[in-house]
mmCIF file of C-alpha atoms in Angstrom:
data_model
loop_
_atom_site.group_PDB
_atom_site.id
_atom_site.type_symbol
_atom_site.label_atom_id
_atom_site.label_comp_id
_atom_site.label_asym_id
_atom_site.label_seq_id
_atom_site.Cartn_x
_atom_site.Cartn_y
_atom_site.Cartn_z
ATOM 1 C CA MET A 299 -4.323 92.750 18.612
ATOM 2 C CA GLY A 300 -0.800 91.945 17.445
ATOM 3 C CA ALA A 301 2.451 92.491 19.305
ATOM 4 C CA PRO A 302 3.035 94.129 21.655
ATOM 5 C CA PHE A 303 0.231 92.380 23.479
ATOM 6 C CA ARG A 304 -2.066 93.843 26.153
ATOM 7 C CA ALA A 305 -0.248 91.689 28.708
ATOM 8 C CA ASP A 306 3.381 91.270 27.733
ATOM 9 C CA GLN A 307 6.813 90.686 29.244
ATOM 10 C CA VAL A 308 10.333 91.968 28.758
ATOM 11 C CA GLY A 309 11.833 88.536 28.242
ATOM 12 C CA SER A 310 14.479 87.125 30.569
ATOM 13 C CA LEU A 311 13.453 84.553 33.186
ATOM 14 C CA LEU A 312 15.083 83.150 36.305
ATOM 15 C CA ARG A 313 17.505 80.352 35.440
ATOM 16 C CA PRO A 314 16.414 77.052 37.031
ATOM 17 C CA THR A 315 18.869 75.351 39.380
ATOM 18 C CA GLU A 316 19.463 72.448 36.995
ATOM 19 C CA LEU A 317 20.329 74.840 34.179
ATOM 20 C CA LYS A 318 22.745 76.813 36.347
ATOM 21 C CA LYS A 319 24.463 73.588 37.388
ATOM 22 C CA ALA A 320 24.738 72.376 33.791
ATOM 23 C CA ARG A 321 26.283 75.664 32.654
ATOM 24 C CA GLN A 322 28.816 75.511 35.475
ATOM 25 C CA ASP A 323 29.594 71.865 34.731
ATOM 26 C CA PHE A 324 30.183 72.777 31.091
ATOM 27 C CA LYS A 325 32.579 75.573 32.068
ATOM 28 C CA ASN A 326 34.447 73.100 34.279
ATOM 29 C CA GLY A 327 34.673 70.526 31.487
ATOM 30 C CA LYS A 328 32.446 68.007 33.250
ATOM 31 C CA ILE A 329 29.834 67.806 30.479
ATOM 32 C CA THR A 330 29.854 68.343 26.716
ATOM 33 C CA ALA A 331 28.213 71.130 24.732
ATOM 34 C CA GLN A 332 25.658 68.564 23.572
ATOM 35 C CA ASN A 333 24.842 67.659 27.202
ATOM 36 C CA LEU A 334 24.391 71.344 28.028
ATOM 37 C CA LYS A 335 22.128 71.925 25.040
ATOM 38 C CA ALA A 336 19.914 69.031 26.115
ATOM 39 C CA VAL A 337 19.415 70.649 29.522
ATOM 40 C CA GLU A 338 18.786 74.067 27.921
ATOM 41 C CA ASP A 339 16.220 72.553 25.540
ATOM 42 C CA ARG A 340 14.381 70.817 28.369
ATOM 43 C CA GLU A 341 14.314 73.894 30.621
ATOM 44 C CA ILE A 342 13.210 76.173 27.770
ATOM 45 C CA ARG A 343 10.272 73.867 27.062
ATOM 46 C CA ARG A 344 9.317 74.064 30.759
ATOM 47 C CA ALA A 345 9.578 77.870 30.678
ATOM 48 C CA VAL A 346 7.418 78.012 27.559
ATOM 49 C CA ALA A 347 4.755 75.874 29.242
ATOM 50 C CA MET A 348 4.787 78.179 32.301
ATOM 51 C CA GLN A 349 4.328 81.294 30.151
ATOM 52 C CA GLU A 350 1.528 79.727 28.110
ATOM 53 C CA ALA A 351 -0.254 78.600 31.291
ATOM 54 C CA ALA A 352 0.029 82.162 32.652
ATOM 55 C CA GLY A 353 -1.900 83.359 29.605
ATOM 56 C CA LEU A 354 0.852 85.243 27.785
ATOM 57 C CA GLN A 355 0.707 85.605 23.999
ATOM 58 C CA GLY A 356 4.351 86.596 23.454
ATOM 59 C CA ILE A 357 6.614 83.729 24.548
ATOM 60 C CA THR A 358 10.390 83.936 25.062
ATOM 61 C CA ASP A 359 13.079 81.355 25.764
ATOM 62 C CA GLY A 360 13.913 83.212 28.986
ATOM 63 C CA GLU A 361 17.379 83.868 27.498
ATOM 64 C CA PHE A 362 18.322 80.494 28.972
ATOM 65 C CA ARG A 363 21.178 80.005 26.487
ATOM 66 C CA ARG A 364 22.834 83.288 27.539
ATOM 67 C CA ALA A 365 24.990 84.329 30.464
ATOM 68 C CA PHE A 366 24.219 88.033 29.893
ATOM 69 C CA TRP A 367 21.382 89.759 28.043
ATOM 70 C CA HIS A 368 23.756 91.739 25.793
ATOM 71 C CA VAL A 369 27.281 90.327 25.844
ATOM 72 C CA ASP A 370 26.421 86.953 24.319
ATOM 73 C CA PHE A 371 24.748 88.557 21.310
ATOM 74 C CA LEU A 372 27.179 91.388 20.581
ATOM 75 C CA THR A 373 30.297 89.235 20.894
ATOM 76 C CA GLY A 374 28.710 86.973 18.271
ATOM 77 C CA PHE A 375 29.896 89.545 15.732
ATOM 78 C CA GLU A 376 33.508 89.599 14.621
ATOM 79 C CA GLY A 377 35.363 92.647 15.937
ATOM 80 C CA ILE A 378 33.585 92.988 19.314
ATOM 81 C CA ALA A 379 35.088 91.635 22.540
ATOM 82 C CA ALA A 380 34.117 91.693 26.222
ATOM 83 C CA THR A 381 36.554 93.229 28.678
ATOM 84 C CA GLN A 382 36.841 94.798 32.127
ATOM 85 C CA GLY A 383 36.330 98.540 31.796
ATOM 86 C CA GLN A 384 38.320 101.580 32.775
ATOM 87 C CA TYR A 385 35.605 102.748 35.114
ATOM 88 C CA ALA A 386 32.874 101.147 37.185
ATOM 89 C CA LEU A 387 29.156 101.750 37.168
ATOM 90 C CA LYS A 388 27.398 101.338 40.492
ATOM 91 C CA PHE A 389 24.228 99.346 41.028
ATOM 92 C CA HIS A 390 21.981 100.400 43.915
ATOM 93 C CA GLY A 391 19.594 98.270 45.946
ATOM 94 C CA GLU A 392 17.165 98.467 48.812
ATOM 95 C CA GLY A 393 18.530 99.564 52.164
ATOM 96 C CA GLY A 394 21.591 101.221 50.638
ATOM 97 C CA ALA A 395 23.035 98.036 49.128
ATOM 98 C CA GLU A 396 25.539 98.629 46.354
ATOM 99 C CA SER A 397 27.439 96.648 43.763
ATOM 100 C CA GLU A 398 29.471 97.656 40.738
ATOM 101 C CA THR A 399 30.255 96.392 37.277
ATOM 102 C CA ARG A 400 33.331 96.885 35.180
ATOM 103 C CA SER A 401 32.191 94.683 32.345
ATOM 104 C CA MET A 402 32.331 96.503 29.033
ATOM 105 C CA MET A 403 32.587 95.683 25.372
ATOM 106 C CA VAL A 404 35.147 97.105 23.011
ATOM 107 C CA VAL A 405 35.458 97.217 19.254
ATOM 108 C CA THR A 406 38.820 95.662 18.406
ATOM 109 C CA GLY A 407 38.493 95.436 14.617
ATOM 110 C CA LYS A 408 36.065 95.668 11.735
ATOM 111 C CA VAL A 409 32.581 94.587 12.818
ATOM 112 C CA ARG A 410 31.213 91.796 10.647
ATOM 113 C CA ARG A 411 28.565 89.116 10.921
ATOM 114 C CA THR A 412 30.378 85.987 9.792
ATOM 115 C CA LYS A 413 27.680 83.557 10.988
ATOM 116 C CA PRO A 414 24.162 83.638 12.446
ATOM 117 C CA VAL A 415 24.184 84.768 16.064
ATOM 118 C CA MET A 416 20.849 83.692 17.600
ATOM 119 C CA VAL A 417 18.816 82.413 14.682
ATOM 120 C CA SER A 418 19.023 78.857 16.012
ATOM 121 C CA HIS A 419 17.824 80.066 19.437
ATOM 122 C CA PHE A 420 14.737 81.547 17.801
ATOM 123 C CA ASP A 421 14.145 78.521 15.615
ATOM 124 C CA PHE A 422 13.995 76.210 18.641
ATOM 125 C CA LEU A 423 11.671 78.593 20.489
ATOM 126 C CA LYS A 424 9.294 78.887 17.544
ATOM 127 C CA LYS A 425 9.011 75.102 17.333
ATOM 128 C CA SER A 426 8.341 74.911 21.087
ATOM 129 C CA THR A 427 5.304 77.200 21.374
ATOM 130 C CA THR A 428 1.859 77.495 19.840
ATOM 131 C CA LYS A 429 1.833 81.237 20.639
ATOM 132 C CA THR A 430 3.948 84.068 19.201
ATOM 133 C CA ALA A 431 7.673 83.411 19.636
ATOM 134 C CA LYS A 432 9.405 86.586 20.784
ATOM 135 C CA LEU A 433 13.159 87.142 20.530
ATOM 136 C CA CYS A 434 14.944 89.840 22.515
ATOM 137 C CA ILE A 435 18.280 91.223 21.310
ATOM 138 C CA PRO A 436 20.367 94.117 22.668
ATOM 139 C CA ALA A 437 20.758 97.449 20.942
ATOM 140 C CA PRO A 438 24.383 98.234 19.986
ATOM 141 C CA THR A 439 24.107 101.703 21.526
ATOM 142 C CA TYR A 440 25.059 100.769 25.100
ATOM 143 C CA LEU A 441 28.362 99.443 23.795
ATOM 144 C CA HIS A 442 29.148 102.981 22.612
ATOM 145 C CA MET A 443 27.702 104.811 25.630
ATOM 146 C CA ARG A 444 30.055 102.980 28.013
ATOM 147 C CA GLY A 445 33.165 104.948 27.034
ATOM 148 C CA GLY A 446 32.139 106.773 23.859
ATOM 149 C CA ARG A 447 34.669 107.025 21.065
ATOM 150 C CA LYS A 448 37.342 105.401 23.268
ATOM 151 C CA VAL A 449 35.763 101.935 23.043
ATOM 152 C CA VAL A 450 35.981 101.924 19.226
ATOM 153 C CA ASP A 451 39.478 101.129 17.952
ATOM 154 C CA GLN A 452 40.908 104.154 16.127
ATOM 155 C CA ALA A 453 42.956 102.053 13.711
ATOM 156 C CA ALA A 454 39.947 99.976 12.679
ATOM 157 C CA TYR A 455 37.624 102.968 12.540
ATOM 158 C CA PRO A 456 39.281 106.353 12.124
ATOM 159 C CA ASP A 457 35.805 107.507 11.070
ATOM 160 C CA ILE A 458 33.122 106.615 13.665
ATOM 161 C CA GLU A 459 30.425 106.774 10.991
ATOM 162 C CA GLU A 460 31.990 103.738 9.317
ATOM 163 C CA PHE A 461 31.647 101.823 12.601
ATOM 164 C CA TRP A 462 27.954 102.655 12.825
ATOM 165 C CA ALA A 463 27.455 101.630 9.191
ATOM 166 C CA ASP A 464 29.147 98.259 9.784
ATOM 167 C CA ILE A 465 27.250 97.399 12.954
ATOM 168 C CA ILE A 466 23.949 98.432 11.371
ATOM 169 C CA ARG A 467 24.718 96.152 8.420
ATOM 170 C CA ALA A 468 25.552 93.239 10.746
ATOM 171 C CA TYR A 469 22.241 93.644 12.574
ATOM 172 C CA GLN A 470 20.306 93.937 9.331
ATOM 173 C CA GLU A 471 21.787 90.623 8.169
ATOM 174 C CA GLU A 472 20.806 88.892 11.432
ATOM 175 C CA ILE A 473 17.311 90.365 11.353
ATOM 176 C CA ALA A 474 16.843 89.239 7.735
ATOM 177 C CA ASP A 475 17.696 85.663 8.727
ATOM 178 C CA LEU A 476 15.402 85.855 11.754
ATOM 179 C CA ALA A 477 12.582 87.002 9.471
ATOM 180 C CA ALA A 478 13.293 84.106 7.115
ATOM 181 C CA ALA A 479 13.057 81.773 10.133
ATOM 182 C CA GLY A 480 9.565 83.117 10.856
ATOM 183 C CA CYS A 481 10.229 85.769 13.490
ATOM 184 C CA THR A 482 7.290 88.186 13.677
ATOM 185 C CA TYR A 483 8.023 89.678 17.125
ATOM 186 C CA LEU A 484 11.425 91.183 17.870
ATOM 187 C CA GLN A 485 12.421 93.299 20.854
ATOM 188 C CA ILE A 486 15.423 95.619 20.989
ATOM 189 C CA ASP A 487 16.731 96.044 24.541
ATOM 190 C CA ASP A 488 18.405 99.380 25.235
ATOM 191 C CA VAL A 489 19.957 100.754 28.419
ATOM 192 C CA SER A 490 21.246 104.013 26.947
ATOM 193 C CA PHE A 491 18.106 106.141 26.803
ATOM 194 C CA ALA A 492 16.977 105.539 30.376
ATOM 195 C CA THR A 493 20.447 105.816 31.899
ATOM 196 C CA LEU A 494 20.948 109.152 30.099
ATOM 197 C CA CYS A 495 18.233 110.429 32.454
ATOM 198 C CA ASP A 496 20.637 110.013 35.395
ATOM 199 C CA GLU A 497 22.764 113.055 36.259
ATOM 200 C CA GLY A 498 25.739 110.980 37.449
ATOM 201 C CA ILE A 499 25.839 108.909 34.271
ATOM 202 C CA ARG A 500 25.376 112.017 32.114
ATOM 203 C CA ALA A 501 28.450 113.489 33.829
ATOM 204 C CA GLN A 502 30.454 110.334 33.050
ATOM 205 C CA VAL A 503 29.336 110.472 29.409
ATOM 206 C CA SER A 504 30.581 114.076 29.243
ATOM 207 C CA ARG A 505 33.936 113.032 30.736
ATOM 208 C CA ASP A 506 34.158 110.398 27.990
ATOM 209 C CA GLY A 507 33.947 113.185 25.424
ATOM 210 C CA GLU A 508 30.333 112.694 24.320
ATOM 211 C CA ASP A 509 27.410 115.109 24.559
ATOM 212 C CA PRO A 510 24.583 113.484 26.579
ATOM 213 C CA ASP A 511 22.067 115.890 25.029
ATOM 214 C CA LYS A 512 22.909 114.746 21.492
ATOM 215 C CA LEU A 513 23.200 110.997 22.043
ATOM 216 C CA PRO A 514 19.427 110.233 22.242
ATOM 217 C CA ALA A 515 18.851 111.463 18.671
ATOM 218 C CA LEU A 516 21.937 109.578 17.445
ATOM 219 C CA TYR A 517 20.889 106.361 19.166
ATOM 220 C CA ALA A 518 17.320 106.673 17.851
ATOM 221 C CA SER A 519 18.757 106.969 14.347
ATOM 222 C CA VAL A 520 21.038 103.941 14.826
ATOM 223 C CA ILE A 521 18.285 101.686 16.187
ATOM 224 C CA SER A 522 15.922 102.791 13.420
ATOM 225 C CA GLY A 523 18.669 101.937 10.933
ATOM 226 C CA LEU A 524 18.920 98.366 12.238
ATOM 227 C CA LEU A 525 15.264 97.895 11.290
ATOM 228 C CA LYS A 526 15.268 99.674 7.948
ATOM 229 C CA ASN A 527 14.785 96.491 5.899
ATOM 230 C CA LYS A 528 12.600 94.507 8.303
ATOM 231 C CA PRO A 529 9.542 92.889 6.709
ATOM 232 C CA ALA A 530 6.122 94.445 7.273
ATOM 233 C CA ASN A 531 4.894 91.404 9.221
ATOM 234 C CA MET A 532 7.620 91.748 11.882
ATOM 235 C CA ASN A 533 6.530 93.843 14.857
ATOM 236 C CA VAL A 534 9.443 95.417 16.719
ATOM 237 C CA THR A 535 9.412 96.941 20.185
ATOM 238 C CA MET A 536 12.142 98.660 22.198
ATOM 239 C CA HIS A 537 12.644 98.219 25.922
ATOM 240 C CA THR A 538 14.376 100.955 27.906
ATOM 241 C CA CYS A 539 16.100 99.905 31.130
ATOM 242 C CA ARG A 540 17.685 101.625 34.123
ATOM 243 C CA GLY A 541 19.798 98.612 35.006
ATOM 244 C CA ASN A 542 18.704 95.243 36.350
ATOM 245 C CA HIS A 543 21.116 93.044 38.303
ATOM 246 C CA ALA A 544 20.387 91.003 41.435
ATOM 247 C CA SER A 545 17.338 93.225 42.116
ATOM 248 C CA MET A 546 19.520 96.342 41.923
ATOM 249 C CA TRP A 547 19.328 99.306 39.563
ATOM 250 C CA MET A 548 21.876 101.578 37.942
ATOM 251 C CA ALA A 549 20.130 104.845 37.062
ATOM 252 C CA GLU A 550 17.281 107.097 38.099
ATOM 253 C CA GLY A 551 15.469 110.081 36.634
ATOM 254 C CA GLY A 552 12.360 110.716 34.551
ATOM 255 C CA TYR A 553 12.266 110.395 30.778
ATOM 256 C CA ASP A 554 12.010 114.158 30.259
ATOM 257 C CA LYS A 555 15.612 114.659 29.058
ATOM 258 C CA VAL A 556 15.423 111.905 26.453
ATOM 259 C CA ALA A 557 11.739 111.576 25.545
ATOM 260 C CA GLU A 558 11.952 113.241 22.161
ATOM 261 C CA GLY A 559 14.894 111.003 21.234
ATOM 262 C CA ILE A 560 13.295 107.778 22.440
ATOM 263 C CA PHE A 561 10.069 108.353 20.587
ATOM 264 C CA GLN A 562 11.833 109.205 17.320
ATOM 265 C CA THR A 563 12.924 105.554 17.170
ATOM 266 C CA ASN A 564 11.109 103.769 14.363
ATOM 267 C CA VAL A 565 9.604 100.862 16.302
ATOM 268 C CA ASP A 566 6.020 99.688 16.788
ATOM 269 C CA GLY A 567 5.983 99.966 20.564
ATOM 270 C CA PHE A 568 7.953 101.069 23.602
ATOM 271 C CA PHE A 569 8.446 99.101 26.843
ATOM 272 C CA LEU A 570 8.964 101.761 29.512
ATOM 273 C CA GLU A 571 9.949 101.177 33.135
ATOM 274 C CA TYR A 572 7.452 102.802 35.482
ATOM 275 C CA ASP A 573 7.573 100.588 38.573
ATOM 276 C CA THR A 574 8.954 103.166 41.028
ATOM 277 C CA ALA A 575 9.199 106.923 41.523
ATOM 278 C CA ARG A 576 12.727 106.704 40.063
ATOM 279 C CA ALA A 577 11.096 106.722 36.624
ATOM 280 C CA GLY A 578 9.364 110.080 37.085
ATOM 281 C CA GLY A 579 5.882 110.881 35.831
ATOM 282 C CA PHE A 580 3.915 110.024 32.708
ATOM 283 C CA GLU A 581 4.157 113.533 31.230
ATOM 284 C CA PRO A 582 6.930 112.615 28.726
ATOM 285 C CA LEU A 583 4.444 110.240 27.063
ATOM 286 C CA ARG A 584 2.982 113.285 25.338
ATOM 287 C CA PHE A 585 5.810 112.890 22.799
ATOM 288 C CA VAL A 586 4.687 109.371 21.761
ATOM 289 C CA PRO A 587 3.646 109.450 18.071
ATOM 290 C CA LYS A 588 0.009 108.699 17.373
ATOM 291 C CA GLY A 589 -0.672 104.993 16.897
ATOM 292 C CA LYS A 590 2.492 103.747 18.603
ATOM 293 C CA LYS A 591 2.010 101.328 21.493
ATOM 294 C CA VAL A 592 3.338 101.966 25.002
ATOM 295 C CA VAL A 593 3.846 98.982 27.309
ATOM 296 C CA LEU A 594 3.767 100.255 30.884
ATOM 297 C CA GLY A 595 6.275 98.408 33.069
ATOM 298 C CA LEU A 596 4.325 98.803 36.297
ATOM 299 C CA ILE A 597 5.040 95.393 37.857
ATOM 300 C CA SER A 598 8.445 95.120 39.524
ATOM 301 C CA THR A 599 10.725 92.173 38.815
ATOM 302 C CA LYS A 600 13.041 93.319 41.616
ATOM 303 C CA THR A 601 10.809 92.525 44.597
ATOM 304 C CA PRO A 602 8.648 89.518 45.525
ATOM 305 C CA VAL A 603 5.834 91.816 46.705
ATOM 306 C CA LEU A 604 2.824 91.314 44.440
ATOM 307 C CA GLU A 605 1.323 94.579 43.238
ATOM 308 C CA LYS A 606 -2.312 95.450 43.987
ATOM 309 C CA LYS A 607 -4.656 95.282 41.003
ATOM 310 C CA ASP A 608 -6.450 98.518 41.894
ATOM 311 C CA LEU A 609 -3.180 100.453 42.038
ATOM 312 C CA LEU A 610 -2.073 99.082 38.665
ATOM 313 C CA LYS A 611 -5.403 100.089 37.113
ATOM 314 C CA LYS A 612 -5.101 103.568 38.609
ATOM 315 C CA ARG A 613 -1.629 103.963 37.127
ATOM 316 C CA VAL A 614 -2.860 102.869 33.690
ATOM 317 C CA ASP A 615 -5.632 105.478 33.944
ATOM 318 C CA GLU A 616 -3.038 108.151 34.759
ATOM 319 C CA ALA A 617 -0.955 107.193 31.713
ATOM 320 C CA ALA A 618 -4.086 107.286 29.548
ATOM 321 C CA LYS A 619 -4.155 111.073 29.993
ATOM 322 C CA TYR A 620 -1.173 111.196 27.611
ATOM 323 C CA VAL A 621 -1.576 108.077 25.423
ATOM 324 C CA PRO A 622 -5.008 106.708 24.400
ATOM 325 C CA LEU A 623 -6.015 103.662 26.446
ATOM 326 C CA GLU A 624 -6.272 101.551 23.281
ATOM 327 C CA ASP A 625 -2.551 102.186 22.672
ATOM 328 C CA LEU A 626 -1.452 101.076 26.158
ATOM 329 C CA CYS A 627 -0.346 97.642 27.378
ATOM 330 C CA LEU A 628 0.961 96.236 30.679
ATOM 331 C CA SER A 629 4.079 94.280 31.643
ATOM 332 C CA PRO A 630 6.733 93.791 34.313
ATOM 333 C CA GLN A 631 9.238 96.649 34.229
ATOM 334 C CA CYS A 632 12.190 94.480 33.177
ATOM 335 C CA GLY A 633 13.285 90.889 32.861
ATOM 336 C CA PHE A 634 13.611 88.663 35.905
ATOM 337 C CA ALA A 635 17.215 87.721 35.141
ATOM 338 C CA SER A 636 19.252 90.033 32.907
ATOM 339 C CA SER A 637 22.155 87.738 33.744
ATOM 340 C CA GLU A 638 22.493 84.197 35.072
ATOM 341 C CA THR A 639 22.497 85.625 38.607
ATOM 342 C CA GLY A 640 18.842 86.622 38.454
ATOM 343 C CA ASN A 641 16.843 88.921 40.676
ATOM 344 C CA ARG A 642 16.002 88.221 44.318
ATOM 345 C CA VAL A 643 12.629 86.661 43.644
ATOM 346 C CA SER A 644 11.497 83.047 43.406
ATOM 347 C CA GLU A 645 10.184 81.167 40.380
ATOM 348 C CA ASP A 646 6.787 81.223 42.081
ATOM 349 C CA ASP A 647 6.996 85.022 42.477
ATOM 350 C CA GLN A 648 7.898 85.251 38.795
ATOM 351 C CA ARG A 649 4.915 83.136 37.743
ATOM 352 C CA ARG A 650 2.496 85.132 39.904
ATOM 353 C CA LYS A 651 3.761 88.440 38.489
ATOM 354 C CA LEU A 652 3.258 87.250 34.898
ATOM 355 C CA GLU A 653 -0.211 85.958 35.756
ATOM 356 C CA LEU A 654 -1.009 89.304 37.395
ATOM 357 C CA ALA A 655 -0.144 91.172 34.183
ATOM 358 C CA VAL A 656 -2.524 88.931 32.235
ATOM 359 C CA GLN A 657 -5.353 89.223 34.771
ATOM 360 C CA VAL A 658 -5.167 93.018 35.039
ATOM 361 C CA ALA A 659 -4.931 93.417 31.256
ATOM 362 C CA GLN A 660 -8.062 91.294 30.825
ATOM 363 C CA GLU A 661 -9.910 93.362 33.409
ATOM 364 C CA ILE A 662 -8.891 96.646 31.753
ATOM 365 C CA TRP A 663 -9.164 95.829 28.060
ATOM 366 C CA GLY A 664 -11.299 92.698 28.030
#
């Protein structure tokens, strides 16, 4: 079976202490970019070895060269800049804990790809593993959802359709170079679909002048457009996320409001978060097109508690009422570190969760 694999992962991994220190030292001017890269290279090789030992087939670099899962990639294009937003989004944690983020991205000029963004990241990963090298990149849709038309400069883009055409072209150019570098497994990470299930976020989207009922179809069209020219040997999946920061989450609500939009997206498989009741039931899976793979994110990256095998198997059986068992896979619900901060779990917890996915997948599918 090709990607997505029976036991898979979303991609980001906890940053080791030495890597965090090196990144901070680089910011403070204590070490050079070359020194930092040497530490990144070494820690990525260690992460690859851990994943291979766990039994995974799809291997990532843990996003060790990034500070954030999305910002580092999108600001690699000309015309996109990171900023502090006009409004905050709250993250929620266990026991009523809360945090908020104001980080946003804005389109300040014409979007162009003037150089490769993460092709070199992939190239190093591919040379470092004997398994399938998997690269994860963000969808451009969340950039738009955080503020709607207001985040796209009116002078640069009086017509929003021209913006979408430019960003689609930029992605297509990056994906073409990734394919040329040998990438056969690409994942698009998207926060928009799952957060559009949350009533509070839907209300904010409406205040921003967008229609939350229409955005899923638009975003499905945009993401499909990024992949229009991908080669046949490149398998592409899409991960939907409800927010993942320091073991906290941003949105809740089942997939019912967005299911038809999500499953219109022209990808080979869907990574869906199903680790808690916040995700709702499996009923929306009835909209999954025949033959598409669904990777059930049943293992939480937000808590150190190791899930019980029998419960995971029961949940897979429940999902199989809507999607044939042969089209299902298993993974953690999200990455372990969508930013440098990382979730409140240990590297040992992380390893055991990845091993658990492999063990349960073997017991279910053989």
